[in-house]
Amino acid sequence: MYGDLALQLVTSSHRSTLSTTPQLPLPKYALPLILSICLETRQLGQSITSAAEQHGQVSLSQDRSLVCNLTVQHLSARRNKRCLLAYLSTRVGGIKERWWDSGGSLAYLLSPSSSSTMNNSDPSAINSSESESAGDLRNNLSPQELDFLRGYNNLMIDYKSDFLDVLDLTSSIDRPPSELMVDVRVLKDAGEVVLEGGEKLDFRKGERFRLNRSNVERLIVQGYLEEV
Amino acid sequence: MSFFDDEDDDPLSPPTRPAPNENYGMRASSSREGSVSGSSSFLDRLRSTVSPPPAQSHSHNERSRASASIFDESNTSISGREYGGSILGEGEEEEDGMGLGLGLGQGLEEEEDEEDMNDVKRLGKIWVRERGTPELGEWKGELIDQVFDKLEQQQKMVNTLRSDPQTSEEEHFKLMLVQTEMERVKYLVRSYVRTRLHKIEKFAHHITLSTDMHHLLSGAELSHARRYTELLHTHFQHSALDSLPEWLRKMDDTYGDGLSMVSKPNRNTPVLIYCRKDCGEITLEGGERAALARGTTHLVKYKLVDRWINLGWAEVL
Amino acid sequence: MDDDYYSLNSILAENHKLSCSFTLDVEGLGYLEGGTENNIHQHSKVELPFWLAQTLSLNEFTTFPLPPPYSNRVKAALNASAQSVKLSNLVGGNGWWYRWGRRIADVLDDEPQADLLNTLLKAFINRLPALQDLSAHHASADHTLPESSTSTTETFRDGMEGDERELFAIGQESGKMTRNWYDSNGSRKGGR
């Protein structure tokens, strides 16, 4: 029946929202399904148009049976559109979530190693077709979604800039800060890093520091530092 | 103890200090005039390193771009306007105002005027209000500017004192407390801004279309709303809409049953309020009336009390 | 209540089927019945997803009786003892009795609409005390099964529908969080 494919799309998307992972899972973009839904919708559109041409105005206002049929087709087409947009919209939410969680680091998000540290990847599920692919974010997003991510990154860079002289908008807001300092060990070389107050430090692997939490949160998220 | 306290209570100031006081008074510091004598407390030393409060018009400050509203802030007349906004942030912990010492819902006896509250407290209440209401509130640019100025001053002061080799260990410890408080204030600002951003993005299209809402946003926020709408719609077009029949390509359809493609805030969302002033009566559904007397707390639909919330007469908890 | 255009929950909820009768013959819609017939005949009963049923009914192409979950029998049971009625399996799947009821109400005429909405409201109000008690009980004790409960409590617990279960979970979680906060503060004199 019309709308069945769209229902599949929405159901699978909904299932991902029920996941208990810290972030919304972003499985591979369902391109084949989306193309099929768009095709079905175009066919509905053509069917409606040709019926309208074929029957003329009089029939359209008087033949209730015809109107009913066309109504069903029309509703089905609209339903498909809604399902498509809801699917895209939900994924957009997941994409934005990842951007904020990474502290706004686009390069980190798009690098191949990012997803394995950020998602709870279950090794046994890697080969199952249902599970979220352990591949990187870059592979799972459609080209349009990647464009969106880049565009959003640009938007946020602009917005952040107004506040940057005083604070970094993308620092975590999970809970209000209770301790000022945190002990960290450097896991991989990060080179010279400029901290929020202007101080410069050389982060070499193996070194330990005691720093303001706000300065190093992002580096912890990205795996350069670990809390000791 | 906060540096932000405009009142002069000074828990840091040691009541009786032995000889070391003399030393403080003797330290040569270019930022301190000789007028500060031996009775200087730690707080005095802090204050003396700080520049005088800046002039009101901070036009050279880049941040004013972010905080300037398009319309004058006094232009908040109460009419039947439709505002836009949404509800809480994504996956964040719900913070009660208590942990941050904001004193919400208190002050039954005190007639706490808005002006008397210090900036951080005011920011705290604005923050709670923004998180607790479905619609977008007014951007409090002036307040944010003031808070930022204080943060900047405090950072300068901390930097100066930290690098001063004559700062004692005890003072270093107190500096840490000051810094901790600064972090907490920054947290407030971050959360406030991001809560608004979340609402703005959720209702970006609606905001872009509703010019009567634009005075609620800062210049940067409005620009963000427009650009985000465009970004999102372009994404939808390229991903799906362009592949659909022409009559299905619009982004602003409204359907017979009331469903609209343009998401609007749900004004029926309940909100928990505490009445700081007498707000008269409201009529609930089913005809029942409720008296919003001073000191009472209510859980009621937002749309019935938004007027009082925006006036500050009813405080969101 | 999530009625947003982009809401997955809302879309799925509107997929729930309603049993409708067509008021006329319709050429070409035979596929709705799932069989091989090309056409629909007047008076045929078909299970239609709500997103179709809603508009078709408003335009009087179809009619539908008040669905079983909201029948007079259920109403009577609710009037007798709201807490004893098992709402969990009345509306298939996850059992969103209230939400589905509201959607149905939207498509009804004034009088039956007011009646149904009233039934929903009364049921909710009358079941709430049991829900709060149950949730508080489970928040304080650290187990998921009630020890000695009356049969009413057990019936209620099994009979909670979707929204009630969510409320229960929130209440339980909230109670636990409060308890944890008390416990943690007790040892630290209320400071952070």
XYZ file of C-alpha atoms in Angstrom:
737
model
C 0.000 0.000 0.000
C 1.147 3.529 -0.519
C 2.995 4.818 2.474
C 4.361 1.437 3.516
C 7.907 2.289 2.529
C 7.656 5.580 4.355
C 6.452 3.736 7.407
C 9.522 1.525 7.268
C 11.724 4.586 7.214
C 10.015 6.147 10.188
C 9.921 2.927 12.186
C 13.632 2.328 11.808
C 14.359 5.919 12.672
C 12.142 5.697 15.719
C 13.901 2.553 16.848
C 17.161 4.463 16.871
C 15.658 7.030 19.227
C 14.888 4.280 21.727
C 18.545 3.394 21.974
C 20.236 3.893 25.307
C 23.518 5.094 23.856
C 24.571 8.553 24.970
C 23.987 9.916 21.523
C 21.366 9.249 18.898
C 22.690 6.456 16.689
C 23.339 7.543 13.123
C 23.258 4.415 10.970
C 24.021 4.552 7.303
C 21.810 6.946 5.411
C 18.917 4.967 3.962
C 19.414 6.148 0.409
C 17.722 3.254 -1.446
C 14.619 3.527 0.695
C 14.470 7.271 0.260
C 14.824 7.020 -3.499
C 11.997 4.489 -3.578
C 9.739 6.703 -1.515
C 10.447 9.682 -3.743
C 9.703 7.576 -6.793
C 6.440 6.334 -5.348
C 5.464 9.890 -4.556
C 6.250 11.119 -8.049
C 4.138 8.305 -9.434
C 1.269 9.322 -7.190
C 1.701 12.864 -8.421
C 1.545 11.783 -12.029
C -1.472 9.625 -11.369
C -3.329 12.505 -9.794
C -2.398 14.913 -12.544
C -3.461 12.604 -15.350
C -6.713 11.728 -13.601
C -7.477 15.408 -13.230
C -6.726 16.025 -16.884
C -8.687 13.005 -17.959
C -11.844 13.738 -16.064
C -12.170 17.455 -16.186
C -13.646 19.897 -13.718
C -17.192 18.632 -13.689
C -16.298 15.125 -12.708
C -13.918 16.378 -10.083
C -16.695 18.222 -8.318
C -19.410 15.655 -8.751
C -17.965 12.194 -8.993
C -17.545 11.392 -5.296
C -15.913 8.100 -6.001
C -13.255 9.774 -8.085
C -12.689 12.444 -5.488
C -12.325 9.829 -2.791
C -9.758 7.956 -4.808
C -7.779 11.088 -5.551
C -7.979 12.134 -1.935
C -6.397 8.893 -0.842
C -3.593 9.338 -3.346
C -3.090 12.918 -2.301
C -2.960 11.993 1.381
C -0.506 9.208 0.654
C 1.809 11.582 -1.170
C 1.688 14.047 1.699
C 2.289 11.248 4.144
C 5.413 10.241 2.256
C 6.695 13.793 2.358
C 6.107 14.035 6.068
C 7.897 10.773 6.758
C 10.870 11.789 4.645
C 11.227 15.114 6.399
C 10.792 13.598 9.849
C 13.557 11.122 9.068
C 15.876 13.859 7.874
C 14.949 16.081 10.769
C 15.670 13.416 13.367
C 19.089 12.763 11.871
C 19.811 16.476 11.793
C 19.217 16.442 15.532
C 21.757 13.651 15.915
C 24.272 15.512 13.778
C 23.926 18.691 15.803
C 24.182 16.698 19.003
C 27.505 15.306 17.886
C 28.769 18.719 16.931
C 28.007 20.139 20.368
C 29.358 17.100 22.194
C 32.636 17.322 20.362
C 32.970 20.899 21.478
C 32.539 22.100 17.941
C 35.467 20.276 16.469
C 34.585 19.505 12.879
C 37.885 17.900 11.981
C 37.554 15.524 14.869
C 34.012 14.558 13.912
C 34.934 13.807 10.343
C 38.069 11.852 11.093
C 37.862 8.064 10.875
C 38.732 7.499 14.519
C 36.069 9.748 16.028
C 33.120 7.404 16.183
C 34.920 4.589 17.912
C 35.748 6.722 20.914
C 32.444 8.507 21.121
C 29.937 5.730 20.565
C 29.563 2.611 22.677
C 30.482 0.294 19.867
C 29.703 -3.292 20.677
C 32.155 -5.557 18.828
C 29.710 -8.396 18.575
C 27.216 -6.222 16.834
C 29.550 -4.874 14.210
C 28.624 -7.376 11.571
C 24.940 -7.415 12.252
C 23.051 -5.565 9.610
C 20.705 -3.967 12.083
C 23.282 -2.396 14.337
C 24.830 0.954 13.851
C 27.804 0.579 11.623
C 31.091 0.966 13.438
C 32.332 2.964 10.519
C 32.928 6.622 10.821
C 30.373 9.374 10.837
C 31.561 10.525 7.485
C 30.498 7.272 5.856
C 27.095 7.166 7.425
C 26.022 10.643 6.447
C 24.698 11.529 3.041
C 26.535 14.193 1.040
C 23.725 16.607 1.844
C 24.065 15.838 5.530
C 27.784 16.520 5.366
C 26.994 19.829 3.726
C 24.590 20.564 6.516
C 27.201 19.724 9.140
C 29.729 22.033 7.544
C 27.157 24.764 7.158
C 26.085 24.418 10.767
C 29.682 24.522 11.879
C 30.116 27.817 10.057
C 26.964 29.235 11.581
C 28.086 28.319 15.051
C 31.592 29.633 14.587
C 30.048 32.977 13.736
C 27.723 32.906 16.672
C 30.373 31.778 19.124
C 32.764 34.499 18.090
C 30.783 37.181 19.862
C 31.369 35.506 23.182
C 34.815 34.054 22.698
C 36.740 36.786 24.411
C 35.118 35.773 27.634
C 33.903 32.229 27.290
C 33.677 29.259 24.982
C 30.056 28.506 24.199
C 30.782 24.931 23.333
C 32.125 23.916 26.719
C 29.993 21.333 28.366
C 26.863 22.283 30.237
C 25.996 18.899 31.645
C 26.238 20.186 35.146
C 27.546 23.281 36.831
C 31.256 23.118 37.588
C 32.023 22.039 41.116
C 35.763 21.654 41.013
C 38.058 24.057 39.394
C 40.969 21.809 38.627
C 41.469 18.377 37.214
C 44.510 16.122 36.966
C 45.186 14.911 33.454
C 47.711 12.802 31.623
C 48.540 13.384 27.979
C 47.698 10.369 25.823
C 48.989 11.656 22.532
C 51.029 14.636 21.493
C 48.935 17.705 21.066
C 51.706 20.176 20.567
C 51.464 23.653 21.952
C 48.013 24.471 23.222
C 46.734 27.921 24.099
C 44.457 27.877 27.117
C 41.469 30.088 27.840
C 43.428 32.629 29.855
C 46.137 32.973 27.210
C 48.592 30.618 28.830
C 50.520 28.291 26.488
C 51.439 24.743 27.357
C 53.248 22.016 25.473
C 51.247 18.802 25.654
C 53.550 15.897 25.154
C 52.601 12.268 25.558
C 53.030 10.988 29.080
C 53.135 14.352 30.806
C 50.830 15.177 33.645
C 49.169 18.473 34.383
C 46.817 19.983 36.858
C 44.620 22.396 34.993
C 41.342 24.232 34.980
C 38.617 21.862 33.945
C 37.221 24.320 31.464
C 40.466 24.466 29.568
C 40.836 20.793 28.977
C 37.355 19.387 28.650
C 37.450 19.366 24.927
C 40.824 17.691 24.806
C 39.521 14.981 27.102
C 36.532 14.420 24.823
C 38.774 14.187 21.817
C 41.024 11.672 23.486
C 44.197 13.723 23.826
C 44.046 13.790 27.577
C 42.678 11.477 30.155
C 41.544 12.335 33.611
C 43.699 10.803 36.271
C 32.079 36.144 49.006
C 31.559 36.763 45.404
C 33.279 39.562 43.698
C 29.977 40.122 42.060
C 28.346 41.125 45.294
C 27.651 44.790 44.976
C 26.767 44.884 48.612
C 29.669 45.375 50.844
C 29.461 42.231 52.908
C 32.836 40.800 53.013
C 33.186 37.333 54.532
C 36.699 37.086 53.216
C 37.901 39.979 55.190
C 39.724 38.653 58.226
C 38.283 40.394 61.271
C 41.497 40.749 63.165
C 44.729 40.285 61.428
C 48.089 40.283 63.052
C 51.156 42.000 61.753
C 51.038 40.735 58.167
C 48.608 43.504 57.458
C 51.453 45.871 57.515
C 53.144 43.946 54.806
C 50.146 44.133 52.573
C 50.055 47.801 52.997
C 53.710 48.048 52.108
C 53.666 46.057 48.903
C 54.563 48.105 46.008
C 52.020 47.648 43.341
C 51.666 50.085 40.571
C 47.930 49.653 40.482
C 47.477 50.637 44.053
C 47.627 54.181 45.178
C 49.092 55.018 48.507
C 45.645 55.624 49.838
C 45.204 52.016 50.790
C 46.630 51.725 54.240
C 47.329 48.900 56.609
C 43.728 47.912 57.105
C 43.508 46.529 53.574
C 41.683 43.246 53.414
C 42.116 40.724 50.652
C 39.025 42.011 48.996
C 40.360 45.509 49.001
C 43.448 44.291 47.266
C 41.313 42.600 44.668
C 39.238 45.650 44.081
C 42.206 47.903 43.797
C 43.530 46.007 40.804
C 40.313 46.467 38.951
C 39.613 49.288 36.569
C 36.681 51.564 37.281
C 33.354 50.427 35.880
C 33.165 51.043 32.149
C 30.976 53.678 30.596
C 27.444 52.651 29.726
C 27.872 52.698 25.990
C 30.279 49.981 25.106
C 29.905 50.498 21.423
C 33.386 49.499 20.524
C 32.831 46.171 22.148
C 32.208 43.479 19.587
C 29.901 41.795 21.918
C 27.375 44.544 21.624
C 26.567 43.070 18.290
C 25.464 39.983 20.056
C 23.565 41.773 22.750
C 21.938 44.620 20.906
C 18.283 44.160 20.349
C 16.794 45.540 17.225
C 14.153 47.308 19.180
C 14.469 49.342 22.326
C 14.081 47.172 25.408
C 11.347 49.404 26.697
C 9.168 48.415 23.829
C 7.579 45.465 25.535
C 3.931 46.253 25.436
C 1.604 43.511 26.379
C -0.686 42.677 23.572
C -2.064 39.498 22.189
C 1.086 38.808 20.302
C 2.146 35.332 19.387
C 5.617 34.624 20.592
C 7.694 31.695 19.635
C 9.945 29.477 21.657
C 10.255 26.020 22.929
C 11.107 24.040 25.901
C 14.077 22.575 27.582
C 17.521 21.876 26.324
C 18.738 18.575 24.973
C 19.657 15.961 27.436
C 20.928 18.295 30.051
C 20.500 17.679 33.710
C 17.755 19.634 35.291
C 19.378 22.075 37.641
C 17.552 23.375 40.600
C 18.480 26.910 41.300
C 19.429 26.002 44.847
C 22.811 24.551 44.036
C 23.885 27.803 42.504
C 22.667 29.813 45.426
C 20.088 31.671 43.451
C 17.490 31.946 46.146
C 14.529 31.079 44.019
C 11.086 31.326 45.433
C 12.394 32.867 48.581
C 11.839 36.184 50.079
C 8.329 36.028 51.319
C 9.002 38.807 53.737
C 11.477 40.852 51.742
C 10.117 42.964 49.025
C 12.873 42.038 46.648
C 12.905 44.527 43.875
C 14.527 43.624 40.548
C 17.015 46.424 40.981
C 18.273 45.231 44.333
C 19.328 41.828 43.055
C 22.869 41.555 41.949
C 23.555 40.671 38.375
C 24.291 37.016 38.934
C 21.101 36.456 40.846
C 19.152 38.213 38.165
C 20.863 36.130 35.516
C 19.951 33.058 37.493
C 16.269 33.909 37.483
C 16.325 34.760 33.811
C 18.017 31.441 33.199
C 15.385 29.473 35.069
C 12.662 31.332 33.275
C 14.157 30.617 29.878
C 14.480 26.924 30.690
C 11.040 26.632 32.174
C 8.924 28.279 29.499
C 8.010 27.000 26.050
C 8.366 30.344 24.332
C 11.444 32.407 23.710
C 11.935 35.134 26.280
C 13.452 38.512 25.693
C 17.195 38.632 25.180
C 18.705 40.296 28.244
C 21.646 41.825 26.429
C 22.355 44.571 28.898
C 22.555 42.128 31.764
C 24.851 39.807 29.831
C 27.084 42.730 28.954
C 27.356 43.705 32.588
C 28.142 40.168 33.651
C 30.769 39.915 30.942
C 32.395 43.137 31.995
C 32.673 41.864 35.520
C 34.046 38.552 34.333
C 36.680 40.326 32.297
C 37.676 42.519 35.162
C 37.843 39.606 37.477
C 39.985 37.619 35.075
C 42.409 40.516 34.775
C 42.591 40.812 38.495
C 43.130 37.109 38.962
C 45.869 37.082 36.345
C 47.608 40.016 37.959
C 47.503 38.597 41.435
C 48.463 35.114 40.345
C 51.617 36.256 38.649
C 52.512 38.548 41.500
C 55.244 36.677 43.371
C 54.236 38.326 46.600
C 50.770 36.833 46.673
C 50.510 34.551 49.678
C 49.358 30.957 49.578
C 46.230 31.811 51.413
C 45.478 34.445 48.851
C 46.141 31.986 46.073
C 43.605 29.718 47.624
C 41.082 32.510 47.768
C 41.838 33.303 44.162
C 40.888 29.746 43.358
C 37.548 30.289 44.987
C 37.078 33.401 42.943
C 37.928 31.485 39.809
C 35.541 28.713 40.713
C 32.783 31.216 41.045
C 33.727 32.698 37.719
C 33.401 29.290 36.139
C 29.978 28.885 37.597
C 28.861 32.234 36.273
C 30.198 31.320 32.854
C 28.232 28.124 33.085
C 25.098 30.148 33.676
C 25.711 32.312 30.674
C 26.536 29.336 28.483
C 23.425 27.489 29.541
C 21.233 30.555 29.074
C 22.573 31.215 25.599
C 22.340 27.600 24.547
C 18.823 27.152 25.890
C 17.782 30.085 23.758
C 19.690 28.729 20.805
C 17.859 25.453 21.111
C 14.496 27.201 21.052
C 15.574 29.470 18.239
C 16.653 26.567 16.077
C 13.549 24.573 16.861
C 11.301 27.438 15.814
C 13.677 29.064 13.363
C 11.206 29.144 10.509
C 8.423 30.493 12.669
C 10.686 33.181 14.086
C 11.871 34.214 10.651
C 8.276 34.627 9.546
C 7.017 36.445 12.630
C 8.389 39.969 12.588
C 6.587 40.815 15.803
C 8.884 38.399 17.570
C 12.108 39.872 16.329
C 12.542 42.282 19.203
C 12.993 39.305 21.511
C 16.234 38.270 19.855
C 19.665 39.766 19.762
C 21.019 40.777 16.378
C 23.207 37.710 16.256
C 20.328 35.446 17.269
C 18.039 36.788 14.584
C 20.728 36.389 12.001
C 21.271 32.857 13.227
C 17.565 32.078 12.989
C 17.437 33.201 9.389
C 20.593 31.478 8.307
C 19.686 28.279 10.123
C 16.277 28.230 8.457
C 17.935 28.583 5.102
C 20.516 25.925 5.874
C 17.901 23.440 7.022
C 15.519 24.066 4.168
C 18.277 23.785 1.600
C 19.199 20.483 3.167
C 15.633 19.217 2.912
C 15.335 20.405 -0.651
C 18.476 18.706 -1.795
C 17.773 15.533 0.135
C 14.142 14.973 -0.739
C 11.921 17.827 -1.780
C 13.504 18.385 -5.176
C 12.709 14.761 -5.987
C 9.027 15.146 -5.192
C 6.197 16.481 -7.354
C 6.249 20.213 -7.641
C 3.185 20.850 -5.500
C 4.834 19.055 -2.596
C 7.991 21.129 -2.464
C 6.944 23.849 -0.085
C 8.166 24.197 3.478
C 5.228 26.098 4.900
C 2.183 23.919 4.296
C -0.698 24.000 6.701
C -3.171 21.181 6.661
C -6.860 20.958 7.348
C -6.493 19.381 10.756
C -4.334 22.217 11.985
C -1.001 20.521 11.453
C 1.569 22.951 10.134
C 5.023 22.430 8.725
C 6.134 25.479 10.650
C 6.743 24.360 14.219
C 5.424 26.708 16.839
C 5.837 26.563 20.600
C 3.127 24.843 22.556
C 1.588 27.463 24.778
C -0.421 24.832 26.585
C 2.691 23.532 28.267
C 2.308 23.674 32.020
C 4.621 25.887 34.000
C 5.344 26.058 37.716
C 5.202 29.585 39.041
C 5.534 31.424 42.318
C 3.700 34.714 42.549
C 5.862 37.495 43.849
C 3.067 39.952 43.430
C -0.657 39.740 43.348
C -1.583 38.883 39.766
C -5.303 38.887 40.063
C -7.424 36.011 38.898
C -7.293 33.764 35.912
C -9.998 31.618 34.431
C -9.090 28.002 33.934
C -10.692 25.594 31.555
C -14.083 24.523 32.697
C -14.756 27.967 34.052
C -12.994 27.565 37.353
C -11.178 30.602 38.592
C -7.839 30.689 40.351
C -6.482 33.536 42.412
C -2.832 34.304 41.732
C -2.219 35.872 45.094
C 1.162 36.958 46.275
C 3.097 34.090 47.827
C 1.138 31.329 46.130
C 2.518 28.658 43.876
C 0.696 27.306 40.856
C 1.095 24.709 38.166
C -0.793 26.092 35.246
C -0.808 26.330 31.466
C 1.784 28.745 30.224
C -0.612 30.640 28.000
C -2.699 31.713 30.973
C 0.141 33.353 32.846
C 2.719 34.368 30.249
C 1.894 37.991 30.818
C 2.823 37.803 34.497
C 5.938 35.827 33.805
C 7.198 38.367 31.326
C 6.539 41.172 33.773
C 8.486 39.335 36.430
C 5.505 39.289 38.758
C 5.352 35.521 38.612
C 8.601 33.675 38.973
C 9.220 30.425 37.145
C 10.498 27.688 39.406
C 1.695 15.633 23.603
C 3.769 15.565 20.521
C 1.811 16.813 17.527
C 4.731 18.291 15.718
C 4.966 17.738 11.971
C 8.465 16.334 12.356
C 7.733 14.112 15.314
C 8.353 10.410 14.730
C 6.081 9.533 17.645
C 3.254 11.499 16.183
C 3.675 9.886 12.771
C 3.707 6.388 14.224
C 0.720 7.092 16.394
C -1.236 8.217 13.365
C -0.535 4.904 11.734
C -2.741 3.119 14.180
C -5.660 1.449 12.446
C -9.269 2.393 12.736
C -12.072 0.202 11.511
C -14.112 2.175 8.999
C -17.040 1.625 6.647
C -17.117 3.208 3.271
C -20.228 5.168 2.449
C -19.900 4.659 -1.266
C -18.368 2.541 -3.976
C -14.914 3.679 -4.940
C -13.168 2.555 -8.067
C -9.541 1.646 -7.827
C -9.115 1.649 -4.059
C -9.450 -2.089 -3.742
C -5.881 -2.357 -2.525
C -6.903 -0.811 0.759
C -8.654 -4.017 1.615
C -5.537 -5.955 0.843
C -7.286 -8.375 -1.462
C -7.239 -8.611 -5.233
C -10.405 -6.643 -5.800
C -10.007 -3.524 -7.837
C -12.799 -1.573 -6.255
C -14.220 -0.852 -2.829
C -17.892 -1.407 -2.298
C -20.228 0.667 -0.248
C -20.482 -0.529 3.320
C -17.247 -2.488 3.134
C -15.454 -2.496 6.409
C -11.789 -1.698 6.082
C -9.059 -1.123 8.616
C -7.492 2.165 7.701
C -4.541 3.975 9.223
C -5.656 7.038 11.119
C -3.949 9.458 8.749
C -6.314 8.236 6.040
C -9.331 7.620 8.226
C -9.271 11.104 9.652
C -9.680 13.002 6.411
C -11.909 10.423 4.770
C -14.284 10.558 7.713
C -14.316 14.313 7.902
C -15.334 14.307 4.258
C -17.903 11.607 4.899
C -16.379 9.054 2.595
C -16.186 6.741 5.576
C -17.778 6.374 8.933
C -16.576 4.568 11.990
C -18.108 3.443 15.241
C -16.566 4.387 18.536
C -13.660 1.968 18.760
C -13.773 -0.795 21.385
C -11.244 0.789 23.779
C -13.744 3.561 24.402
C -16.948 1.591 24.317
C -19.725 1.946 26.833
C -18.551 -1.230 28.500
C -15.152 0.278 29.202
C -16.781 3.492 30.324
C -18.940 1.654 32.776
C -15.989 -0.274 34.170
C -14.099 2.994 34.631
C -17.030 4.546 36.432
C -17.225 1.620 38.788
C -13.544 1.460 39.686
C -11.147 3.365 37.488
C -8.043 1.838 39.003
C -9.122 -1.696 38.309
C -9.471 -1.311 34.576
C -6.667 -2.722 32.529
C -5.856 -0.066 29.974
C -2.538 -1.492 28.867
C -3.740 -3.863 26.201
C -6.754 -2.011 24.902
C -4.868 -0.147 22.250
C -2.439 -2.687 20.875
C 1.352 -2.301 20.880
C 2.437 -0.011 23.648
C -1.074 0.868 24.595
C -1.470 4.620 24.341
C -5.032 4.734 25.492
C -5.209 8.437 26.251
C -3.403 9.631 23.150
C -5.355 7.435 20.812
C -8.543 8.538 22.509
C -7.671 12.166 21.931
C -7.032 11.565 18.269
C -10.353 9.803 17.885
C -12.061 12.625 19.701
C -10.740 15.111 17.160
C -12.737 13.412 14.448
C -15.977 13.054 16.339
C -18.963 15.326 16.341
C -19.390 17.747 19.215
C -21.418 15.654 21.588
C -19.616 12.337 21.352
C -16.363 14.305 21.396
C -17.120 16.037 24.658
C -18.262 12.753 26.108
C -15.100 10.889 25.151
C -12.812 13.659 26.365
C -14.643 13.697 29.646
C -14.245 9.949 29.984
C -10.513 10.257 29.382
C -10.116 13.055 31.868
C -12.076 11.354 34.612
C -10.208 8.113 34.116
C -6.866 9.871 34.368
C -7.804 11.778 37.490
C -9.222 8.756 39.239
C -6.246 6.582 38.448
C -3.655 9.120 39.431
C -3.668 8.450 43.191
C -2.929 4.785 42.640
C -0.144 5.719 40.241
C 1.431 8.127 42.685
C 1.269 5.630 45.529
C 2.790 2.900 43.430
C 5.528 5.141 42.173
C 6.406 6.437 45.631
C 6.462 2.921 46.980
C 8.873 1.835 44.296
C 11.041 4.869 44.765
C 11.677 4.192 48.404
C 12.174 0.452 48.239
C 14.856 -0.830 45.945
C 13.065 -3.540 44.063
C 10.833 -3.766 41.086
C 8.264 -6.238 42.356
C 5.812 -5.221 45.043
C 6.016 -7.437 48.089
C 2.616 -7.660 49.662
C 0.194 -5.791 47.511
C -3.493 -5.893 47.289
C -4.941 -7.281 44.128
C -6.040 -3.817 43.099
C -2.497 -2.536 43.199
C -1.267 -5.440 41.140
C -4.052 -5.070 38.629
C -3.304 -1.427 38.351
C 0.375 -2.000 37.914
C -0.209 -4.402 35.042
C -2.926 -2.254 33.613
C -1.105 1.033 33.238
C -1.137 2.334 29.736
C 1.735 4.103 27.947
C 1.596 7.581 29.429
C 0.893 6.238 32.885
C 3.919 3.992 32.660
C 6.057 6.956 31.697
C 4.738 8.964 34.608
C 5.400 6.050 36.908
C 8.982 5.810 35.701
C 9.493 9.537 36.197
C 8.053 9.396 39.690
C 10.171 6.433 40.634
C 13.325 7.949 39.194
C 12.648 11.260 40.824
C 12.067 9.627 44.180
C 15.344 7.761 43.886
C 17.206 10.909 42.952
C 15.786 12.735 45.925
C 16.765 9.905 48.220
C 20.285 9.875 46.811
C 20.572 13.581 47.270
C 19.477 13.321 50.903
C 21.908 10.503 51.512
C 24.844 12.246 49.898
C 24.167 15.514 51.670
C 23.783 13.869 55.049
C 27.446 12.971 55.104
C 28.617 16.318 53.827
C 26.540 18.749 55.801
C 24.657 20.012 52.813
C 27.610 21.564 51.083
C 29.124 20.897 47.706
